[in-house]
PDB file of C-alpha atoms in Angstrom:
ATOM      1  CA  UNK D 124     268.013 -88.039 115.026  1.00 62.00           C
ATOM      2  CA  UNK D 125     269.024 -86.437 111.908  1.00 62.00           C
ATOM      3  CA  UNK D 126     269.677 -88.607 109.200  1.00 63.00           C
ATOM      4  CA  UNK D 127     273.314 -88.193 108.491  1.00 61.00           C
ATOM      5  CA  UNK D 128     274.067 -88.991 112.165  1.00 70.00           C
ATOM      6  CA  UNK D 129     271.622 -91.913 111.955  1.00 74.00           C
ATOM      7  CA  UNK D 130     273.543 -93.007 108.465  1.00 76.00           C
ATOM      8  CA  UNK D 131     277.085 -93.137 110.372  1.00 76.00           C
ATOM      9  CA  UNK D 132     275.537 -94.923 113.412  1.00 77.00           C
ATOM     10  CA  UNK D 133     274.382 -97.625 111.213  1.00 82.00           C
ATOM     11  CA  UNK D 134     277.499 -97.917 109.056  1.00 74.00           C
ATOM     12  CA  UNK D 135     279.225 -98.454 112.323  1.00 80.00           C
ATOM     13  CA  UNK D 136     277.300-101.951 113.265  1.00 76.00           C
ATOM     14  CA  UNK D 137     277.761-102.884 109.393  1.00 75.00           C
ATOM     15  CA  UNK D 138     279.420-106.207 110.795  1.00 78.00           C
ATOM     16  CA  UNK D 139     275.937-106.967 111.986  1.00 79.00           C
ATOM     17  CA  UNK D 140     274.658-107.979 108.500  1.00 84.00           C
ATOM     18  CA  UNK D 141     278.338-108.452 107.106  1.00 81.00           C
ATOM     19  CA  UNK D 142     278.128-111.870 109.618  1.00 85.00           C
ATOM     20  CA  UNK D 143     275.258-113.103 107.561  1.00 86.00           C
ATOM     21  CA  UNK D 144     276.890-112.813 104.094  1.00 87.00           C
ATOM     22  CA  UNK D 145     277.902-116.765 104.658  1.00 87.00           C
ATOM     23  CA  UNK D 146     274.906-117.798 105.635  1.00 90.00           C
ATOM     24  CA  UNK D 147     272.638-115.833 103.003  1.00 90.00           C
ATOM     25  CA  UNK D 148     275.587-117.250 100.369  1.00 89.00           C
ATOM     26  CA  UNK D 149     274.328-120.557 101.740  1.00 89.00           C
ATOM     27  CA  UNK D 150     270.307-120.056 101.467  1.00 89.00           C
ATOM     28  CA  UNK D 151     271.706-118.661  97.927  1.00 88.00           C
ATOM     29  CA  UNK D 152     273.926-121.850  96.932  1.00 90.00           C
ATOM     30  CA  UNK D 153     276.499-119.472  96.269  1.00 90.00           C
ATOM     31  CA  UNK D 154     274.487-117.270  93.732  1.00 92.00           C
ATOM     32  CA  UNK D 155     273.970-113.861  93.729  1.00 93.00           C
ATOM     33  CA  UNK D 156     270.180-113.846  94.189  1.00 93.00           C
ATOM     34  CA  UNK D 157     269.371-111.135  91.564  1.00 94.00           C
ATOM     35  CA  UNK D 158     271.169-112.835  88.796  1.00 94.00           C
ATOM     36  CA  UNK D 159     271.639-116.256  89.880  1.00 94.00           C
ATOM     37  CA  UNK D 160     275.762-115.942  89.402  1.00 92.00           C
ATOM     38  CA  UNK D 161     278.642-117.057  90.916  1.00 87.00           C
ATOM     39  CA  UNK D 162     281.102-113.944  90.537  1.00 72.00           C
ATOM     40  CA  UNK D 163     284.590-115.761  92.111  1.00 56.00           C
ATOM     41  CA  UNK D 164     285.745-112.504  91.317  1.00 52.00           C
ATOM     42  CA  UNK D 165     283.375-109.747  92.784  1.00 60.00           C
ATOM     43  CA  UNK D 166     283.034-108.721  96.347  1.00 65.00           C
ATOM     44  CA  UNK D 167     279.372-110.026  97.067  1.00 69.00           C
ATOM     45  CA  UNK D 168     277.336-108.496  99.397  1.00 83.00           C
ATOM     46  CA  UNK D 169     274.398-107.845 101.365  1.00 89.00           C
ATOM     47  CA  UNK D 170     271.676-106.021  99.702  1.00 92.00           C
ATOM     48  CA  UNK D 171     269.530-103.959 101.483  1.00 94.00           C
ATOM     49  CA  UNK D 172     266.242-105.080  99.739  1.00 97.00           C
ATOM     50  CA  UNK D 173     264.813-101.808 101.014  1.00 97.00           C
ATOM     51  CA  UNK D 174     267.620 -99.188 101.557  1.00 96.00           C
ATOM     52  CA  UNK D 175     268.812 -98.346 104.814  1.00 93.00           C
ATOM     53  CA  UNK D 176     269.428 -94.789 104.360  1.00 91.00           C
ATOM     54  CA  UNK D 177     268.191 -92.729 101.488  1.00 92.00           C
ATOM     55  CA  UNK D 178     265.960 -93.531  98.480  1.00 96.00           C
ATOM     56  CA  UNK D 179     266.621 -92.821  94.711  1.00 95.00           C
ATOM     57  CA  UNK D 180     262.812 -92.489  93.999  1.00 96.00           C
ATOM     58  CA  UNK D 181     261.871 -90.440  96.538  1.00 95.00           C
ATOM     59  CA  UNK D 182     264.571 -87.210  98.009  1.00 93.00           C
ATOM     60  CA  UNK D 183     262.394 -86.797 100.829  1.00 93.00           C
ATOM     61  CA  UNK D 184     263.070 -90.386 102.561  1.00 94.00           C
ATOM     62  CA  UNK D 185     265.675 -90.814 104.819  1.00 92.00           C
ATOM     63  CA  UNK D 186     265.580 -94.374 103.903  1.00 94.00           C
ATOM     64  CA  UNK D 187     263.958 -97.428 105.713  1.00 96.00           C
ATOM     65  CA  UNK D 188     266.901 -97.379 108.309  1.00 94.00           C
ATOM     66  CA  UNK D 189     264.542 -99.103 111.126  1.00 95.00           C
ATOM     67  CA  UNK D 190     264.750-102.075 108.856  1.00 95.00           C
ATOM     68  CA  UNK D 191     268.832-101.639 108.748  1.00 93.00           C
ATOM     69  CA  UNK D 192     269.756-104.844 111.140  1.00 94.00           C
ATOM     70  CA  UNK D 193     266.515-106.638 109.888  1.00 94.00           C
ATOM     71  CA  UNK D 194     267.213-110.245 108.222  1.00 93.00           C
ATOM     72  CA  UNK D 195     264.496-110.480 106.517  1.00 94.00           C
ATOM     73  CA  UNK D 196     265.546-107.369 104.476  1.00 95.00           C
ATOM     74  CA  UNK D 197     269.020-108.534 103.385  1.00 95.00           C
ATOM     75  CA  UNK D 198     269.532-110.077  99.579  1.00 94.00           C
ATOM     76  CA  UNK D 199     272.309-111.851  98.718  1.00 92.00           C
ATOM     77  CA  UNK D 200     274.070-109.575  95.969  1.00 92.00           C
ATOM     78  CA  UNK D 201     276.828-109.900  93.781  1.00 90.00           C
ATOM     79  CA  UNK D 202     278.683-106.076  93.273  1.00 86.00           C
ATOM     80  CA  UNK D 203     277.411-105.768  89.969  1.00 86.00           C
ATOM     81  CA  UNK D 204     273.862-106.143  90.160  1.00 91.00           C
ATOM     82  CA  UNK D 205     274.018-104.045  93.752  1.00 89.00           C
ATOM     83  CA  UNK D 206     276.526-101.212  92.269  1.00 86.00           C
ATOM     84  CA  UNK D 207     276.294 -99.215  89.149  1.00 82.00           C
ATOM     85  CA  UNK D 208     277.858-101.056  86.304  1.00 76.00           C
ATOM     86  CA  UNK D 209     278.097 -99.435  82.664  1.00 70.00           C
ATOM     87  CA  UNK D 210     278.173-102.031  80.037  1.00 65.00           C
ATOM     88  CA  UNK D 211     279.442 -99.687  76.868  1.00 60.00           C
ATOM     89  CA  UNK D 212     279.565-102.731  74.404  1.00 67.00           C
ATOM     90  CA  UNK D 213     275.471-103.048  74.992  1.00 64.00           C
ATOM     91  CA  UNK D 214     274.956 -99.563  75.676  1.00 63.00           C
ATOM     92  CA  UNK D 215     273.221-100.196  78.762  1.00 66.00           C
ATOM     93  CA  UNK D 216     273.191 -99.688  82.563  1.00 72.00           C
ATOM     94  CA  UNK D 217     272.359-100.845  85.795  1.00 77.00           C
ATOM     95  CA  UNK D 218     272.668-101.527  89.850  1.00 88.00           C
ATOM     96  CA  UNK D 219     270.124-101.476  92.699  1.00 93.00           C
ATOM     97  CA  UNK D 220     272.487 -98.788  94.401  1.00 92.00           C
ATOM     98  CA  UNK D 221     269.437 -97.125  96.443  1.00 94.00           C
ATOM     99  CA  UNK D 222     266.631 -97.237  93.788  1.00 96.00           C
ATOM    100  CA  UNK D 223     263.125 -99.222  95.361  1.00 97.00           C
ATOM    101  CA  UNK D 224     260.848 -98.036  93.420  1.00 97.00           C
ATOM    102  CA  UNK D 225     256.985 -98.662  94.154  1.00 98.00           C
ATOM    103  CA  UNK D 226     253.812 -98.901  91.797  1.00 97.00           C
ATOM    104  CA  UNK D 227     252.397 -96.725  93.747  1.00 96.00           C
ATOM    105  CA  UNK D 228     254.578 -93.692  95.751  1.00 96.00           C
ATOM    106  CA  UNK D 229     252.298 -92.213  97.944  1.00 96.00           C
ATOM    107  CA  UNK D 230     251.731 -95.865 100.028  1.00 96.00           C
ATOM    108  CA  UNK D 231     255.568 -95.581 100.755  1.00 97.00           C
ATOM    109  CA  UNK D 232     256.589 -96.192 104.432  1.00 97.00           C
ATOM    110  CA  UNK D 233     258.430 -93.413 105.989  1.00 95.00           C
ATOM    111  CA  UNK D 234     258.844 -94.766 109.747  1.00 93.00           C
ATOM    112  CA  UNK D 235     258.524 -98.212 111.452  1.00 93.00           C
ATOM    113  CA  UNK D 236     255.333 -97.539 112.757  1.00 95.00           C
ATOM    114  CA  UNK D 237     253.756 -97.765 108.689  1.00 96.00           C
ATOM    115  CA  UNK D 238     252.853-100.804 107.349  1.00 95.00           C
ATOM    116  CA  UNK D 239     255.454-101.946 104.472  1.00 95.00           C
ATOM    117  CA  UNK D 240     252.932-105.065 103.653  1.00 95.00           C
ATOM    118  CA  UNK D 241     250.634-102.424 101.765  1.00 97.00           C
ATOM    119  CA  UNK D 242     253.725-101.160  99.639  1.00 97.00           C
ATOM    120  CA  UNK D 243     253.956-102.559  96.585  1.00 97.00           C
ATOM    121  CA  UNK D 244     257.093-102.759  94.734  1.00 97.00           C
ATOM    122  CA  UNK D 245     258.602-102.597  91.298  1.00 97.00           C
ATOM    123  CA  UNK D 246     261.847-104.596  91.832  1.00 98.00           C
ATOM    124  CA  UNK D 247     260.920-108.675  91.822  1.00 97.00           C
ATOM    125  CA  UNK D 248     262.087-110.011  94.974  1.00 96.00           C
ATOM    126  CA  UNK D 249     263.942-113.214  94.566  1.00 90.00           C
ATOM    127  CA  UNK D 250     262.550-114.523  98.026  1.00 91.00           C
ATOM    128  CA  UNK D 251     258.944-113.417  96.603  1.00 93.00           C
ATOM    129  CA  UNK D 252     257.612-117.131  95.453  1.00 92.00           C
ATOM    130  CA  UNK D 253     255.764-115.533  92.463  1.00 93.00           C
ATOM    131  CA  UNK D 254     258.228-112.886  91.323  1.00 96.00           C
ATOM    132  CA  UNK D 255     260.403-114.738  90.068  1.00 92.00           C
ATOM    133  CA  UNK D 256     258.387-116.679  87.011  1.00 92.00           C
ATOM    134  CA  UNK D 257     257.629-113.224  85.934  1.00 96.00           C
ATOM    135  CA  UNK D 258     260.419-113.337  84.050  1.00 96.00           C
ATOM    136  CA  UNK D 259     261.689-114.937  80.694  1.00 96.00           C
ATOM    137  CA  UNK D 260     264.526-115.227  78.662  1.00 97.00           C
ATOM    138  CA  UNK D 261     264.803-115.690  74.895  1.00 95.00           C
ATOM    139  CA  UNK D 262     267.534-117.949  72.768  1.00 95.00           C
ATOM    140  CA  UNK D 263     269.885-115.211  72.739  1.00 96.00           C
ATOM    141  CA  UNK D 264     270.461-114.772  76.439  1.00 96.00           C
ATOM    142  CA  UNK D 265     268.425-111.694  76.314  1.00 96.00           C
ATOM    143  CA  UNK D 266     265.843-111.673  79.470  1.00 97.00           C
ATOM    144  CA  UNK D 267     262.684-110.090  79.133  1.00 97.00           C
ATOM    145  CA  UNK D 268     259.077-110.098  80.453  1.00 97.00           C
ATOM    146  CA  UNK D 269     257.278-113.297  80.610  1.00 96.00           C
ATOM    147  CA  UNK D 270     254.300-111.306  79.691  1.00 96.00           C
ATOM    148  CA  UNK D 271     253.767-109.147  77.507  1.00 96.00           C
ATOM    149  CA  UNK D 272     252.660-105.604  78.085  1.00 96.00           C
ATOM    150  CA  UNK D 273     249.319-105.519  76.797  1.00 96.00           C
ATOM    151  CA  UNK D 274     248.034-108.859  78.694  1.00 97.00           C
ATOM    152  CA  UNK D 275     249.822-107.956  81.962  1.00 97.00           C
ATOM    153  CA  UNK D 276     250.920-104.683  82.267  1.00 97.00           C
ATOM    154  CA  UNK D 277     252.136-104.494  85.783  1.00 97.00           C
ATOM    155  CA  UNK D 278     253.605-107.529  85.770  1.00 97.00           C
ATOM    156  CA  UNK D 279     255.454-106.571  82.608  1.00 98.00           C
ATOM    157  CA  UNK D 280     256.805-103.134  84.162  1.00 97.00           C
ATOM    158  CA  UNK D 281     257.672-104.817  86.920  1.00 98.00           C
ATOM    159  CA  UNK D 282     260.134-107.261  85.087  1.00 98.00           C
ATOM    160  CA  UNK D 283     261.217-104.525  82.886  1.00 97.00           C
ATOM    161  CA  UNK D 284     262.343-102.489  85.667  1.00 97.00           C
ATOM    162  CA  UNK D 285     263.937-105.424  87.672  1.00 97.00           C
ATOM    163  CA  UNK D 286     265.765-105.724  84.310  1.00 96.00           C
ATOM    164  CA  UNK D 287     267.170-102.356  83.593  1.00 94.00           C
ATOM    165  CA  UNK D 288     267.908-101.723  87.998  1.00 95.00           C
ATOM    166  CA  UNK D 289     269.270-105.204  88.127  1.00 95.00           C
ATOM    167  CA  UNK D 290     270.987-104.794  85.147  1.00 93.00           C
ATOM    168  CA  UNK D 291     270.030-108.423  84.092  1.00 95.00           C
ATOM    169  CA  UNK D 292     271.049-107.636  80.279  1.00 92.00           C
ATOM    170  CA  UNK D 293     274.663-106.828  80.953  1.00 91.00           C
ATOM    171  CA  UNK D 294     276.485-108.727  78.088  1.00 90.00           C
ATOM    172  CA  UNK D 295     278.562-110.818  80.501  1.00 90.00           C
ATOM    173  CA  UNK D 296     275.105-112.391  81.679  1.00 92.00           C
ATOM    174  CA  UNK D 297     273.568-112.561  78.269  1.00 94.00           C
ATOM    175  CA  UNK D 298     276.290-114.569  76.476  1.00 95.00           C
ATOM    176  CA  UNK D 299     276.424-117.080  79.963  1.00 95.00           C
ATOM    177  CA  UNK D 300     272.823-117.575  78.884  1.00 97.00           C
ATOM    178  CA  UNK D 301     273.642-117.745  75.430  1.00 97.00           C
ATOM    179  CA  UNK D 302     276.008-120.807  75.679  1.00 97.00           C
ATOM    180  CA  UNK D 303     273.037-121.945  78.169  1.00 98.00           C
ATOM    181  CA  UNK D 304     270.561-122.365  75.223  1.00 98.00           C
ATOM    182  CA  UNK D 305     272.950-123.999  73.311  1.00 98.00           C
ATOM    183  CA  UNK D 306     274.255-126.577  75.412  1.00 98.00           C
ATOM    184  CA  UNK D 307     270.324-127.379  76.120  1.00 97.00           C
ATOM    185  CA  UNK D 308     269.286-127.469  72.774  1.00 96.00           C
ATOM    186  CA  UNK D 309     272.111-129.538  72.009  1.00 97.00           C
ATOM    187  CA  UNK D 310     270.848-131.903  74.722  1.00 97.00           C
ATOM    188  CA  UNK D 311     266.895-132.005  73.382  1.00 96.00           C
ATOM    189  CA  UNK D 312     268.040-133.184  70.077  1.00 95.00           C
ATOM    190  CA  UNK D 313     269.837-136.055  71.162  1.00 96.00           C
ATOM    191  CA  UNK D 314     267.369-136.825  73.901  1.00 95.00           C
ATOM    192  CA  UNK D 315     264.822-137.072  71.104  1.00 95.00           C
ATOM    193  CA  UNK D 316     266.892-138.815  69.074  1.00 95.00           C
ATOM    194  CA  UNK D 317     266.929-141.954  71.927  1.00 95.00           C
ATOM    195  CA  UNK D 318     263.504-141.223  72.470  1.00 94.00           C
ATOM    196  CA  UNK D 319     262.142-142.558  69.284  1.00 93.00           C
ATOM    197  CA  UNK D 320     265.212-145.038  69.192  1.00 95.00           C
ATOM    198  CA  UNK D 321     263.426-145.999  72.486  1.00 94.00           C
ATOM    199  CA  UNK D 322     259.706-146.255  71.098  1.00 92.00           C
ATOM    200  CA  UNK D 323     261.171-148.054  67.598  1.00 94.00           C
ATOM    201  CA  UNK D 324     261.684-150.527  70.165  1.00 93.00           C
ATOM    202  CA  UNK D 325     265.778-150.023  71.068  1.00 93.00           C
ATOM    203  CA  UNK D 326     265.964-150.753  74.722  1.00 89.00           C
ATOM    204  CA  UNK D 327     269.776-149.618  74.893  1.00 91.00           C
ATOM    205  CA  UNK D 328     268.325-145.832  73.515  1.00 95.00           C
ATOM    206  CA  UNK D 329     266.740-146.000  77.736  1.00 95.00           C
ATOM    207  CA  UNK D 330     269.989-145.295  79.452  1.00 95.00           C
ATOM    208  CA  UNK D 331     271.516-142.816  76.982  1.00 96.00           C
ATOM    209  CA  UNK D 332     267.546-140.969  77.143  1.00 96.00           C
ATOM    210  CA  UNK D 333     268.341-141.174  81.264  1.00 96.00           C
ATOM    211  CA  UNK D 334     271.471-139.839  81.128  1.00 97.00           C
ATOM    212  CA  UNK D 335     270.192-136.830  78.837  1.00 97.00           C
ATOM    213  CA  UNK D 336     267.411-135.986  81.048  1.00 96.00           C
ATOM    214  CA  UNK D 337     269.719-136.308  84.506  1.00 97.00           C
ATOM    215  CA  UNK D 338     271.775-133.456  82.239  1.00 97.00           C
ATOM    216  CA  UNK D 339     268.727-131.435  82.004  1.00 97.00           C
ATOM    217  CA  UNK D 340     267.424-131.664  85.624  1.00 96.00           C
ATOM    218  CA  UNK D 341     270.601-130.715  86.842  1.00 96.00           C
ATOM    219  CA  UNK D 342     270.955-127.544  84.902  1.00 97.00           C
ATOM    220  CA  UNK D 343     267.341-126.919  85.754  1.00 95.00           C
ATOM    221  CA  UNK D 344     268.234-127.504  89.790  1.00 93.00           C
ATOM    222  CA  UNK D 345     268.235-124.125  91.987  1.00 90.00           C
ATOM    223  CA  UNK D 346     271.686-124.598  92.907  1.00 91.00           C
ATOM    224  CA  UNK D 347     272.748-124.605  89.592  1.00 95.00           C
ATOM    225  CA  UNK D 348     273.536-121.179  87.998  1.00 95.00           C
ATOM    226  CA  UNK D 349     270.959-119.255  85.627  1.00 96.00           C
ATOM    227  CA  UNK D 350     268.558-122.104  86.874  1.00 95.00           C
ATOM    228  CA  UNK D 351     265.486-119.696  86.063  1.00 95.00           C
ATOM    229  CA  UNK D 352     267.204-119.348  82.567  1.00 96.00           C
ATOM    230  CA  UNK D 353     267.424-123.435  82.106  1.00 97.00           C
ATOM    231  CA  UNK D 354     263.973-124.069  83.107  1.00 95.00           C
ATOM    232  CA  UNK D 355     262.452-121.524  80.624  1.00 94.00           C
ATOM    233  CA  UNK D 356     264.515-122.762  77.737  1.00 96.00           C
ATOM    234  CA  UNK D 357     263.518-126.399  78.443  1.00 95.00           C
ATOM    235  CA  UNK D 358     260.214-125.276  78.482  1.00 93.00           C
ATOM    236  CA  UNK D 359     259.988-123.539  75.410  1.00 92.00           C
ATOM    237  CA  UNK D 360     261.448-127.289  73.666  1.00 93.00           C
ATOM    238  CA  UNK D 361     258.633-128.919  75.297  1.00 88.00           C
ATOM    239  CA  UNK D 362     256.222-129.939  72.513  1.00 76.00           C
ATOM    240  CA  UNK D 363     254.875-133.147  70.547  1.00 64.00           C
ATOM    241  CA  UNK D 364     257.914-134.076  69.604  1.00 75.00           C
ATOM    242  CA  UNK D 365     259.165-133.524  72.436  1.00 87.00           C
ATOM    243  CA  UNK D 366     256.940-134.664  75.260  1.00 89.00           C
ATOM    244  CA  UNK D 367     259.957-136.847  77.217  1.00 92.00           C
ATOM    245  CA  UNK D 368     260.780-133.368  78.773  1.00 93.00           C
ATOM    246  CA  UNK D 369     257.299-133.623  80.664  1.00 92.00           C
ATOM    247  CA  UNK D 370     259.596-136.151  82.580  1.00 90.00           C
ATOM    248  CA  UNK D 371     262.200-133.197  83.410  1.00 92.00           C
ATOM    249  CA  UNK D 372     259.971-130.268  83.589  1.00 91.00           C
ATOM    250  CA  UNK D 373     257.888-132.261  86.651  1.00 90.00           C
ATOM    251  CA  UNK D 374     261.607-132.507  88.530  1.00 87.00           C
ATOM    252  CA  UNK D 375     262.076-129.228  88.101  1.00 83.00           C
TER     253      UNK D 375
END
């Protein structure tokens, strides 16, 4: 079938996947699963993971359109990591649109009967159990490789990619994260604070210390939004002042 025809006859069953969008939002708690928002205001959608009908990477693929009414391919996506998004302020750019790249081109499946399992691709996968830690994000909201490029360098492209397609550095995102830093760091001083209160030998510094860290695990908690963000900034406060936060980084 040529592709064009096979693009309309799959746009036609769209409702297929556009059923799922609650469910997915459910699996997601309500986040988009790229960058862990809750945009009230943007028509979310569902991502094909791998695109259904063309490829920006490649001009010669008609797109994995066998894998078009597949769950297992469909991503929870808020419009402006899935669409192209200019952010003029930050001078930068982004959406999945149709890009999936790979690390390497030539083991891209072209039909049903190749095996996808030996592709192996740029974009993290949020539903990939190891993708995700790859990346980081620093005290200004910026995100960036957990890695850096000369220890792991496919695991640094990979996040810098994810980055740039996802467009994970739009300011909107950055500045959320931003106010995310702060409100933790906030939260570590005054935890340590009733810490030593606590080891001086105050036993009233215990419940304001367990209020503190229930503050901090729930920020931390997948449901909550930039989760990945909170646990990597509590993280980076663990240390030997600070080594109550082994309490919240083990609920994590």
């Amino acid at each position: 079938m040529p592709s064009h025809l096979r693009s309309d006859a799959i746009a036609k069953k769209s409702a297929i996947w556009s059923e799922l969008k609650s469910s997915l939002m459910k699996l997601s708690n309500g986040k988009c699963w790229y960058c862990e928002t809750r945009q009230i205001r943007s028509d979310n959608n569902v991502d094909h993971f791998r695109p259904k009908n063309q490829v920006s990477e490649c001009a010669s693929h008609s797109g994995y359109w066998w894998l078009a009414f597949d769950f297992r391919n469909y991503r929870f996506a808020c419009t402006f990591c899935n669409s192209r998004r200019i952010d003029e302020e930050n001078e930068t750019e982004g959406g999945k649109q149709t890009h999936f790249p790979l690390l390497n081109e030539p083991q891209r499946a072209r039909c049903e009967d190749d095996d996808i399992e030996i592709e192996e691709p740029c974009l993290l996968d949020p539903i990939c159990p190891s993708d995700p830690g790859l990346l980081w994000f620093d005290e200004t909201g910026f995100p960036q490789s957990r890695y850096s490029k000369k220890r792991a360098p496919i695991q640094y492209f990979r996040a810098d990619t994810s980055i740039r397609l996802y467009h994970l550095d739009h300011r909107n995102l950055v500045l959320q994260r931003k106010r995310l830093h702060r409100i933790i760091k906030r939260k570590v001083r005054l935890g340590s604070g009733y810490f030593e209160r606590l080891l001086a030998g105050d036993g009233d510094a215990k419940c304001e210390l367990d209020e503190v860290i229930d503050e901090l695990i729930s920020l931390a908690k997948r449901e909550s939004e930039h989760s990945s963000a909170a646990r990597a900034y509590i993280m980076g406060f663990r240390g030997t002042q600070n080594e109550w936060l082994d309490i919240v980084i083990t609920s994590m």
